[in-house]
Tab-separated table of C-alpha atoms and ligand atoms in Angstrom:
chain	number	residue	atom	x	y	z
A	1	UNK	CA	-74.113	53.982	-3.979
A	2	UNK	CA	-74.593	50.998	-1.747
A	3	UNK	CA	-74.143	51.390	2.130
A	4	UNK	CA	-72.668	49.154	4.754
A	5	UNK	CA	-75.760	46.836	5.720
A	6	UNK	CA	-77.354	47.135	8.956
A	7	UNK	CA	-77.022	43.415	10.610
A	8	UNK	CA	-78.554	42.517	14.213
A	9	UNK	CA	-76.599	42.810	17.332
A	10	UNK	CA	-76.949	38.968	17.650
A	11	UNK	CA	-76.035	37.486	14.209
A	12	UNK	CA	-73.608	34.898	14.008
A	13	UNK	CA	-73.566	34.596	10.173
A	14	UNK	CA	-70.025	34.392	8.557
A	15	UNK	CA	-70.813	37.065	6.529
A	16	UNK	CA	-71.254	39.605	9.535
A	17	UNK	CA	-68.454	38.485	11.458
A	18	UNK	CA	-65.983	39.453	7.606
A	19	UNK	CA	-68.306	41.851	6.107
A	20	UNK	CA	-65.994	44.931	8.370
A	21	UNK	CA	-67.033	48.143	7.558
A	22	UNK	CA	-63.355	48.576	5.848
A	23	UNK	CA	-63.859	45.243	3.976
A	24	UNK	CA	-67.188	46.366	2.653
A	25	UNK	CA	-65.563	49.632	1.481
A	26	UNK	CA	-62.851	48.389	-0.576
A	27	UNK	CA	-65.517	45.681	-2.226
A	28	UNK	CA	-68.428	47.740	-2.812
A	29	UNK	CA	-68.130	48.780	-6.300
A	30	UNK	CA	-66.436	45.789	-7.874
A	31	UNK	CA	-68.163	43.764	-10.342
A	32	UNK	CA	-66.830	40.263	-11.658
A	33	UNK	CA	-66.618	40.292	-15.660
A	34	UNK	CA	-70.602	38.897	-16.096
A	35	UNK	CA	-71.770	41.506	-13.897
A	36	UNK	CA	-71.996	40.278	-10.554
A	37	UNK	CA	-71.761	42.535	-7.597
A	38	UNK	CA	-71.172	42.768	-3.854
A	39	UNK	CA	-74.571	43.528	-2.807
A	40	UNK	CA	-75.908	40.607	-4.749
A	41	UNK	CA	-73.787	38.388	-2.990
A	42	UNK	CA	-74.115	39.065	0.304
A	43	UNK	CA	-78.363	39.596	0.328
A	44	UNK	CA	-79.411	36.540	1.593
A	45	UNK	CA	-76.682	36.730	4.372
A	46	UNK	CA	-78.677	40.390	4.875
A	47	UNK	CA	-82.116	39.697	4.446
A	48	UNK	CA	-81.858	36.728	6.642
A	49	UNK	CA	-79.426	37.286	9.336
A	50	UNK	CA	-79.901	33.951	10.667
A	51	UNK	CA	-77.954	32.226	7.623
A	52	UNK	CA	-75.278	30.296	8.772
A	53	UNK	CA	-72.796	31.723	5.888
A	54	UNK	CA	-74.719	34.601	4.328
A	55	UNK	CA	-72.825	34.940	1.320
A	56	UNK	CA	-73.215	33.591	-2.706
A	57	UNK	CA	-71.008	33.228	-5.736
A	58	UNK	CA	-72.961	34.489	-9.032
A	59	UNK	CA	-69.378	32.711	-10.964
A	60	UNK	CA	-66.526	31.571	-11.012
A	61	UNK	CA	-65.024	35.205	-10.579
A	62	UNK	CA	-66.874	35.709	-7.405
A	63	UNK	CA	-64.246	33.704	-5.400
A	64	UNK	CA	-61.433	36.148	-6.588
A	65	UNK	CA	-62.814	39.789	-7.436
A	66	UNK	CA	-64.555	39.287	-3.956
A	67	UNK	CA	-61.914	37.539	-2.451
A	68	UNK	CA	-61.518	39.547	0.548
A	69	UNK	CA	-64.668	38.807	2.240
A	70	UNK	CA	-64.614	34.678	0.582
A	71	UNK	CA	-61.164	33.672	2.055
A	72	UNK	CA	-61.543	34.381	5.481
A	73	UNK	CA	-65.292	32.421	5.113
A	74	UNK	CA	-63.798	29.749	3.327
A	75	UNK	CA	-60.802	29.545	5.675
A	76	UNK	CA	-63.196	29.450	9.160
A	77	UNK	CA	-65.673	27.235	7.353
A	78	UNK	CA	-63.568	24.313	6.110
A	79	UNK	CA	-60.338	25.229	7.386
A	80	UNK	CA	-58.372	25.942	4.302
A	81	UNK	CA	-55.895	28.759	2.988
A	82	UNK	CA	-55.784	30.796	0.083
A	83	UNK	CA	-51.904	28.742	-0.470
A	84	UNK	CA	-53.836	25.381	0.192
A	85	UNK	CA	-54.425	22.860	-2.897
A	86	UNK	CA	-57.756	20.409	-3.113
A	87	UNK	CA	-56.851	17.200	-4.053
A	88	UNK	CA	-59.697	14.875	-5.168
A	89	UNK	CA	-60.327	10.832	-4.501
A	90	UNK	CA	-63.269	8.659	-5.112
A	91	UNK	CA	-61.498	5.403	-4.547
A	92	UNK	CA	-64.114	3.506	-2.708
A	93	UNK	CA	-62.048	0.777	-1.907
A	94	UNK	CA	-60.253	3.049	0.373
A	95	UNK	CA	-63.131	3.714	2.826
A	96	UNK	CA	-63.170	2.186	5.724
A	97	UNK	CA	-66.714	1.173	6.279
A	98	UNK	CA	-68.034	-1.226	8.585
A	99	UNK	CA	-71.378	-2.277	8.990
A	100	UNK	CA	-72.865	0.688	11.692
A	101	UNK	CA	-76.028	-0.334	12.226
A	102	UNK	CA	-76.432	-4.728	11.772
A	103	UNK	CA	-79.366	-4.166	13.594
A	104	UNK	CA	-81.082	-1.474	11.530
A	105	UNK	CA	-81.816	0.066	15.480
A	106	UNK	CA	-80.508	3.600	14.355
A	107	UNK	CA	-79.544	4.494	10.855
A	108	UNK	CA	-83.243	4.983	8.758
A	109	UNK	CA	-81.429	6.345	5.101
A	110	UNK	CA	-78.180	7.350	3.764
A	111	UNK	CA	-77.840	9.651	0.864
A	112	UNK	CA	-74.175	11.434	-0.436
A	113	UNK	CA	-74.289	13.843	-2.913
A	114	UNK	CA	-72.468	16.583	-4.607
A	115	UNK	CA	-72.699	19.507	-6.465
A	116	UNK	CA	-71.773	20.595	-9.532
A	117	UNK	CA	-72.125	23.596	-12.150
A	118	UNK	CA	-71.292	23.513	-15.838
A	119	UNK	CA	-68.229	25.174	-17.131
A	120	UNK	CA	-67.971	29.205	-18.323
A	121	UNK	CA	-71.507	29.763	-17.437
A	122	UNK	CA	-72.747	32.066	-14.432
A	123	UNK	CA	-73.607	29.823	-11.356
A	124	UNK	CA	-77.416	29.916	-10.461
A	125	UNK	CA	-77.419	33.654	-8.669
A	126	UNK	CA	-75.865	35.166	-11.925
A	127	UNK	CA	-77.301	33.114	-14.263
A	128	UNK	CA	-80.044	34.274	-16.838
A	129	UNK	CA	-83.282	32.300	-17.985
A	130	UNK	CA	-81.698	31.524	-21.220
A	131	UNK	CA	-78.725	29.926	-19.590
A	132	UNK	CA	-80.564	28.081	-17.026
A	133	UNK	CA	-83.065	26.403	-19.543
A	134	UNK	CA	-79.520	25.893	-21.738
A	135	UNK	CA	-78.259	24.127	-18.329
A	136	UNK	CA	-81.656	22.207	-18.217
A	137	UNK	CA	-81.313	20.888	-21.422
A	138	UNK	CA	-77.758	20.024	-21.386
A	139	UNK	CA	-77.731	17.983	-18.408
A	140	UNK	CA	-81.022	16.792	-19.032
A	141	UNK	CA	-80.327	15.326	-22.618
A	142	UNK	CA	-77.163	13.831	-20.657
A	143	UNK	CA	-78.584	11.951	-17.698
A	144	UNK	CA	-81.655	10.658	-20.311
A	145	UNK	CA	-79.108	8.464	-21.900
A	146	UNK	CA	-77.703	6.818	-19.262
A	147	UNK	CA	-77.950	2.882	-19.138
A	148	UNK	CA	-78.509	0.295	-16.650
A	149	UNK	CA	-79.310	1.056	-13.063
A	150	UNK	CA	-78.740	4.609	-13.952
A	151	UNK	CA	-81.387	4.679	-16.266
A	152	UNK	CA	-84.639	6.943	-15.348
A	153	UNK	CA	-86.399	9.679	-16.506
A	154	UNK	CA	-86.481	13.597	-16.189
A	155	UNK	CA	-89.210	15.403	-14.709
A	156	UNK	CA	-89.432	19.058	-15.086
A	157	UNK	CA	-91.178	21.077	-11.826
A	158	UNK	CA	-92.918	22.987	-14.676
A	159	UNK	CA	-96.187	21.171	-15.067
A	160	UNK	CA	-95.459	19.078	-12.035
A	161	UNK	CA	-98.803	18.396	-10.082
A	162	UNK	CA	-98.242	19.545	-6.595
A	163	UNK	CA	-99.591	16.352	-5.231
A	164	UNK	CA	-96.552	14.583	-7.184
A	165	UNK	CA	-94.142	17.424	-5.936
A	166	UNK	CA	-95.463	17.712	-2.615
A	167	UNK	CA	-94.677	13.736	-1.677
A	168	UNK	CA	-91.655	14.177	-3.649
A	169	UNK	CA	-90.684	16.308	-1.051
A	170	UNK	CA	-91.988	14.664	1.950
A	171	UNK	CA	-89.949	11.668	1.310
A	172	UNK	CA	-87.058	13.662	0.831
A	173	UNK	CA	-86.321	13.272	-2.863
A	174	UNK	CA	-86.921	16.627	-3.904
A	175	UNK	CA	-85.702	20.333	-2.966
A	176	UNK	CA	-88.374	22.176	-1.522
A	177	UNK	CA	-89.907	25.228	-3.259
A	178	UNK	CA	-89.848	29.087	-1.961
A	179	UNK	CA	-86.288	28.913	0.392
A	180	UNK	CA	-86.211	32.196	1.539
A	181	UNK	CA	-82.496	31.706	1.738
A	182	UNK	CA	-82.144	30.679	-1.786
A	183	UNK	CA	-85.073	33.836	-2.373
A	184	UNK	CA	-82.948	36.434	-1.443
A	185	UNK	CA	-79.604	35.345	-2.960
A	186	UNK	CA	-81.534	35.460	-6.590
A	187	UNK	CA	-81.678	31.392	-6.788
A	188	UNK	CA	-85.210	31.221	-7.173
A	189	UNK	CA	-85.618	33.781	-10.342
A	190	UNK	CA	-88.384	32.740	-12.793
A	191	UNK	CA	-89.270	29.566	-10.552
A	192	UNK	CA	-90.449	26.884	-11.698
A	193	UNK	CA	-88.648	27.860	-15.348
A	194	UNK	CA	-85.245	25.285	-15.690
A	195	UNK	CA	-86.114	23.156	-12.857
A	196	UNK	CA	-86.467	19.518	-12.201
A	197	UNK	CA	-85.668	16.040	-10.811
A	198	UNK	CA	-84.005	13.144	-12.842
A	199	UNK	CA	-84.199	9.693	-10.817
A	200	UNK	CA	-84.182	5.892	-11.960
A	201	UNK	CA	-86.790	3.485	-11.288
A	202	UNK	CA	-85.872	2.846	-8.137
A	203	UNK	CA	-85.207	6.514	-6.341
A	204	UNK	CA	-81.557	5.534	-5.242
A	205	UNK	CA	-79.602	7.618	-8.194
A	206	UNK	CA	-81.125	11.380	-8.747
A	207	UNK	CA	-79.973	14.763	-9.821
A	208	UNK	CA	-81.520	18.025	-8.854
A	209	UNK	CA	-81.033	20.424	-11.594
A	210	UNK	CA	-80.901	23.846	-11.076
A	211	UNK	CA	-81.734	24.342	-7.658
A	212	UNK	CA	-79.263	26.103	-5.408
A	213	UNK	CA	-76.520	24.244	-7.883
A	214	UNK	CA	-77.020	23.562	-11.423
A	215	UNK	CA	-76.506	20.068	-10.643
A	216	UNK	CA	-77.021	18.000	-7.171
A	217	UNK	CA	-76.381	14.138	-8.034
A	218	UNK	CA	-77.459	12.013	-5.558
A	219	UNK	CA	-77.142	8.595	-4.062
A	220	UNK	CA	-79.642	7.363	-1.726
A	221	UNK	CA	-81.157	4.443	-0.548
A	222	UNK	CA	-82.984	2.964	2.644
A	223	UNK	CA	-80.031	1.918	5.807
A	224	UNK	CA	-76.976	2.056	6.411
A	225	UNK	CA	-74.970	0.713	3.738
A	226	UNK	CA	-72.535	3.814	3.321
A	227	UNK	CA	-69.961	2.340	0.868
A	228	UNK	CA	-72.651	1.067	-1.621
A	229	UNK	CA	-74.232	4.447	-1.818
A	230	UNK	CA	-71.009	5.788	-2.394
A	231	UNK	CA	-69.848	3.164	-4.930
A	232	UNK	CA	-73.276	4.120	-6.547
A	233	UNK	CA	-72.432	7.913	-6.686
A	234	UNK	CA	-68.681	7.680	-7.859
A	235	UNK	CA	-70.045	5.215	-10.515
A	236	UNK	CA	-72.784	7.880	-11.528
A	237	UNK	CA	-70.329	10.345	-11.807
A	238	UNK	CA	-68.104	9.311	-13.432
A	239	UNK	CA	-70.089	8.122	-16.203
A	240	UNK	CA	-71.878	12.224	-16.243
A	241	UNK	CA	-68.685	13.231	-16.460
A	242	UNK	CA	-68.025	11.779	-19.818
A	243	UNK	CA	-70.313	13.992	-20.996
A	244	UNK	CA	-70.718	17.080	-19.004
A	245	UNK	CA	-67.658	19.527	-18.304
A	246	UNK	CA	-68.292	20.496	-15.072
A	247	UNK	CA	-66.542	24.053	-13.312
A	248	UNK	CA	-63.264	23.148	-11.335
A	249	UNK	CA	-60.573	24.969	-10.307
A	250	UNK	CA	-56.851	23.885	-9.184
A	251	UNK	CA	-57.336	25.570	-5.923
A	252	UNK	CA	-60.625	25.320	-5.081
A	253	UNK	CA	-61.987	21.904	-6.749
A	254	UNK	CA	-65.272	21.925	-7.987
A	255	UNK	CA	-67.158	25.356	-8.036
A	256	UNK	CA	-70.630	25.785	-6.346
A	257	UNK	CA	-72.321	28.780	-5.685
A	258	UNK	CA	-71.915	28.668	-1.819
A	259	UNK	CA	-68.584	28.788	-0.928
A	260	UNK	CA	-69.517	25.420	1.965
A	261	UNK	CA	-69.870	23.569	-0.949
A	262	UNK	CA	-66.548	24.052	-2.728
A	263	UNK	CA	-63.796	21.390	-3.134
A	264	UNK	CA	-65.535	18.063	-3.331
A	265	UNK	CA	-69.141	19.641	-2.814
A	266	UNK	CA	-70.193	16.494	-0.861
A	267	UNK	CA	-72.701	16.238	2.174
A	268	UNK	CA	-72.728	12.346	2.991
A	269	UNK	CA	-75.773	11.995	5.289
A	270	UNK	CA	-77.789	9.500	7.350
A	271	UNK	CA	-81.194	9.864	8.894
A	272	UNK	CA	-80.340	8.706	12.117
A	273	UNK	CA	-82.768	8.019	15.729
A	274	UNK	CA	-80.583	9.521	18.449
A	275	UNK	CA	-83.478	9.353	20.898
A	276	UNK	CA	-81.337	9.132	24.330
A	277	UNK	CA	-77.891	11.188	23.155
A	278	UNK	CA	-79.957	13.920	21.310
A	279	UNK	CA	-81.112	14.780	25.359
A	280	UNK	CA	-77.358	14.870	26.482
A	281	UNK	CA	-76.680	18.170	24.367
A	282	UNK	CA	-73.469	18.817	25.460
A	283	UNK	CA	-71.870	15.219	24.535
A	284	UNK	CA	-74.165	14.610	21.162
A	285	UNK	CA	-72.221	18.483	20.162
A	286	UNK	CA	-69.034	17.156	21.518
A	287	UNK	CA	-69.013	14.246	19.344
A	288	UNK	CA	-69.981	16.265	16.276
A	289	UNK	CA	-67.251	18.858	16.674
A	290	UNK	CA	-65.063	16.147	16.936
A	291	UNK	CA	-65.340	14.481	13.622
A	292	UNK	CA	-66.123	17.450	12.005
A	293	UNK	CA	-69.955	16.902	11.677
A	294	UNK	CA	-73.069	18.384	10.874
A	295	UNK	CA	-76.366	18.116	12.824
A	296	UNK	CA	-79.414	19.436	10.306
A	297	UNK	CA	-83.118	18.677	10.525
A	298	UNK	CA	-85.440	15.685	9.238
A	299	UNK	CA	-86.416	17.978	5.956
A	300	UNK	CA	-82.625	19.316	5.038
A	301	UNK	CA	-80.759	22.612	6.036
A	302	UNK	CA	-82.859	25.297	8.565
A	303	UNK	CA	-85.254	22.546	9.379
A	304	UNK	CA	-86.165	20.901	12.824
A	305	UNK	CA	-85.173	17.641	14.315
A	306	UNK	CA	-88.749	15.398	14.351
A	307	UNK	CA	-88.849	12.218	17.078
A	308	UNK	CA	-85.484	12.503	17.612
A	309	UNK	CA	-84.284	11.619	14.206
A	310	UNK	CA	-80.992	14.326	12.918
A	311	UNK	CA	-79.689	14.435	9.367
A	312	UNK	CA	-76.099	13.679	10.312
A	313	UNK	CA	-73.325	14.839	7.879
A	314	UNK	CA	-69.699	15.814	7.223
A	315	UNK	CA	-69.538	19.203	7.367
A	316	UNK	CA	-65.821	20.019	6.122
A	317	UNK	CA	-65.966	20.056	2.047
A	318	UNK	CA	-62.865	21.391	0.386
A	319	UNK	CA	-59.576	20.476	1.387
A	320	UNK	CA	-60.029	17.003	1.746
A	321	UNK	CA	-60.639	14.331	-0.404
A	322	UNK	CA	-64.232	12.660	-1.119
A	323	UNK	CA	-63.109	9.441	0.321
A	324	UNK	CA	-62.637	11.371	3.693
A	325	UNK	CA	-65.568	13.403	3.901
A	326	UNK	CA	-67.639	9.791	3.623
A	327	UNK	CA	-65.286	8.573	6.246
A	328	UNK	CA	-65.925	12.036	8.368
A	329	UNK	CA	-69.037	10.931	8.590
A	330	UNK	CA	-68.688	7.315	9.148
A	331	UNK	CA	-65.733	7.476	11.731
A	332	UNK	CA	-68.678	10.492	13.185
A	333	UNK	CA	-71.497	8.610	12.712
A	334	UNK	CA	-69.809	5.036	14.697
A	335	UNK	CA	-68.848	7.330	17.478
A	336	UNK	CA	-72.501	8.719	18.155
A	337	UNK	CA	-74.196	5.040	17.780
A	338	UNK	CA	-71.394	4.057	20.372
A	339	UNK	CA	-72.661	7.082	22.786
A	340	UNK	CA	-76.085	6.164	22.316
A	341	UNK	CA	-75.942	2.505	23.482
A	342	UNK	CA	-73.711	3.531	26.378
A	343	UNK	CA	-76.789	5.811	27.848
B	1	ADP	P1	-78.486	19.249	0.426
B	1	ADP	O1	-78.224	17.941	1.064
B	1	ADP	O2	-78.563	19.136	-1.046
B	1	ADP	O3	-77.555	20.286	0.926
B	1	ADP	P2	-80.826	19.586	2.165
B	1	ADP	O4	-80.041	19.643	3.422
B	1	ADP	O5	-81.920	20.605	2.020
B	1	ADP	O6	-79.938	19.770	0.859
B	1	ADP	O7	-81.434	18.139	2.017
B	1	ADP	C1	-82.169	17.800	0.888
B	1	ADP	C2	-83.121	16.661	1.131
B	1	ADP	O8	-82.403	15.470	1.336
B	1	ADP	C3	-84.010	16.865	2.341
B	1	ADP	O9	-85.302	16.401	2.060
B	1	ADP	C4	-83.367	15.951	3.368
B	1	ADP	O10	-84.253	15.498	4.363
B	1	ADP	C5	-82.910	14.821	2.476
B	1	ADP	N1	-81.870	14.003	3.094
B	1	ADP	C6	-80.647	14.375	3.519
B	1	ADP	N2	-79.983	13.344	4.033
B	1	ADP	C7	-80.799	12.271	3.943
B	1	ADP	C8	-80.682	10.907	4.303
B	1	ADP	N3	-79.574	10.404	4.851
B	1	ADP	N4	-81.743	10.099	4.053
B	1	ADP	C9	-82.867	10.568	3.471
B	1	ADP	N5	-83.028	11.836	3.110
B	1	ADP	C10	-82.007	12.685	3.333
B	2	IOM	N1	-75.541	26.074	1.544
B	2	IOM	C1	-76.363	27.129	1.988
B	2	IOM	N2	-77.734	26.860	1.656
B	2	IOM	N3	-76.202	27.558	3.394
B	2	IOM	C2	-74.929	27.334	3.993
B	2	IOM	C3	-76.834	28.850	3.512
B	2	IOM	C4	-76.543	29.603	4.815
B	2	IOM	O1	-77.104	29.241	5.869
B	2	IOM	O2	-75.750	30.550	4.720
């Protein structure tokens, strides 16, 4: 019979602020129909008490049999009831974007992505090796056809030299291998089996497949040029989606595994040298708060800021459309250049 975990005095995880002893007890036994449990959800939160969420859907059943410990995370994280409805919009001609940066002084890259899972499969805690190398194979065979600037090729981690993964990685085209995170909440089973990296010629249109999603598609490219990488990414896909049935529900949008990435499952990013506001912590976490940003490391989530350069993203997800999560972060992203030059 599981017991209640034993969490640090100082963990600030959403999972040990809802995981109540009560909570835990009502929860502990339930199962969603393909088998996934409570304790499998919450390990990573509980191996590493440091998470910022803790917690892991193995399906689409997680959000409800486990609903009691998911709604009052998904409410803190992106502000948004259990009553609430998603509504989704990838008009790009509604974005507001002006040119941030004419001077290329500040913004290095911007990427936007989002997730996505295939439809009544497990997501990638629950999922088995079969499935996973079905996923691979679907979405592969899918993104191999696509024309134009879409076109590229797959590459599969399996037999992947690690000199070609390893600068992959460094230029921050590829997920990184052995997340302890990822580890402990059973995303990392039978690694490297099912895994890989689509991209076209030019590295500005990739998907990720089966990492912490089944699916990441990405936009990226070099600057600041926000609405072409996300004319670039609505254009990708839509054209995926002609072929690929992705997991979406009315109230929650589009399923992912962590329950951050629900709704639109977008992170718009840039790489961005904050070399003068990055030293006035209280106004650069000001500004953030403010419009609803994100401040993560040069080499993704849980890693360090390097010569003063911060991966800069929206950080609300579901309840909002994906035209407003881009301009989150390009109303955010304005605001900090403007602080900068003032110092
Ligand atoms: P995700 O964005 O999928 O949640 P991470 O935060 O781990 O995952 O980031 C994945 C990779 O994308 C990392 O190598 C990170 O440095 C890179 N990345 C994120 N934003 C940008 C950006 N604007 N320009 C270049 N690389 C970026
Ligand atoms: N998205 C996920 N990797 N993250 C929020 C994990 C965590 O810190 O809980």
């Amino acid at each position: 019979m599981p017991s209640y975990p034993h969490f640090p005095e100082n963990c600030t995880s959403l999972l040990c602020k809802y995981l109540t002893p009560t909570i835990f007890e009502k929860l502990r036994n339930r199962k969603t129909p393909s088998g996934f449990t409570l304790m499998q959800a919450i390990n990573s939160g509980v191996q590493n008490p440091e998470s910022a969420i803790g917690v892991y859907a193995g399906d689409e059943a997680s959000y409800e049999v486990f609903s009691p410990l998911f709604n009052p995370i998904i409410q803190e994280y992106h502000g948004f009831g259990h009553e609430d409805h998603h509504q989704s919009d990838m008009d790009s001609t509604k974005l507001k974007a002006t040119d941030l940066d004419p001077e290329n002084k500040y913004i290095i890259s911007t990427r936007i992505r989002v997730g996505r899972n295939l439809n009544a499969l497990p997501l990638g805690p629950g999922i088995s090796k079969e499935q996973r190398l079905h996923v691979e194979d679907e979405v592969s065979s899918a993104l191999l056809s696509l024309q134009g600037t879409l076109q590229g090729n797959y590459f599969p981690l399996e037999g992947m030299s690690d000199s070609v993964q390893k600068q992959l990685i460094e230029d921050h085209f590829l997920f990184k291998a052995g997340d302890r995170f990822l580890e402990a909440a059973g995303l990392n089973r039978d690694w490297p089996s099912g895994r890989g990296i689509f991209h076209n010629r030019e590295k500005t249109f990739l998907v990720w497949v089966n990492e912490e999603d089944q699916l990441r598609i990405i936009s990226m490219q070099q600057g600041g040029d926000i609405k072409a990488v996300f004319e670039r990414l609505v254009s990708a896909i839509g054209t995926i989606e002609k072929q690929l049935t992705f997991m979406h529900s009315e109230h929650l949008g589009y399923i992912t595994s962590c329950p951050t990435n629900l709704g639109t499952a977008m992170r718009a990013s840039v790489h961005i040298k904050l070399p003068k506001l990055s030293q006035d912590k209280e106004q650069f976490q000001a500004i953030t708060k403010q419009y609803h940003l994100q401040i993560r490391g040069i080499h993704g989530e849980h890693s360090e800021s390097e010569a003063a350069i911060f991966d800069i993203s929206n950080r609300r997800r579901l309840g909002i459309t994906e035209v407003e999560c881009v301009q989150d972060m390009h109303d955010g992203v304005a605001a900090l250049i403007a602080a900068e030059e003032k110092l």
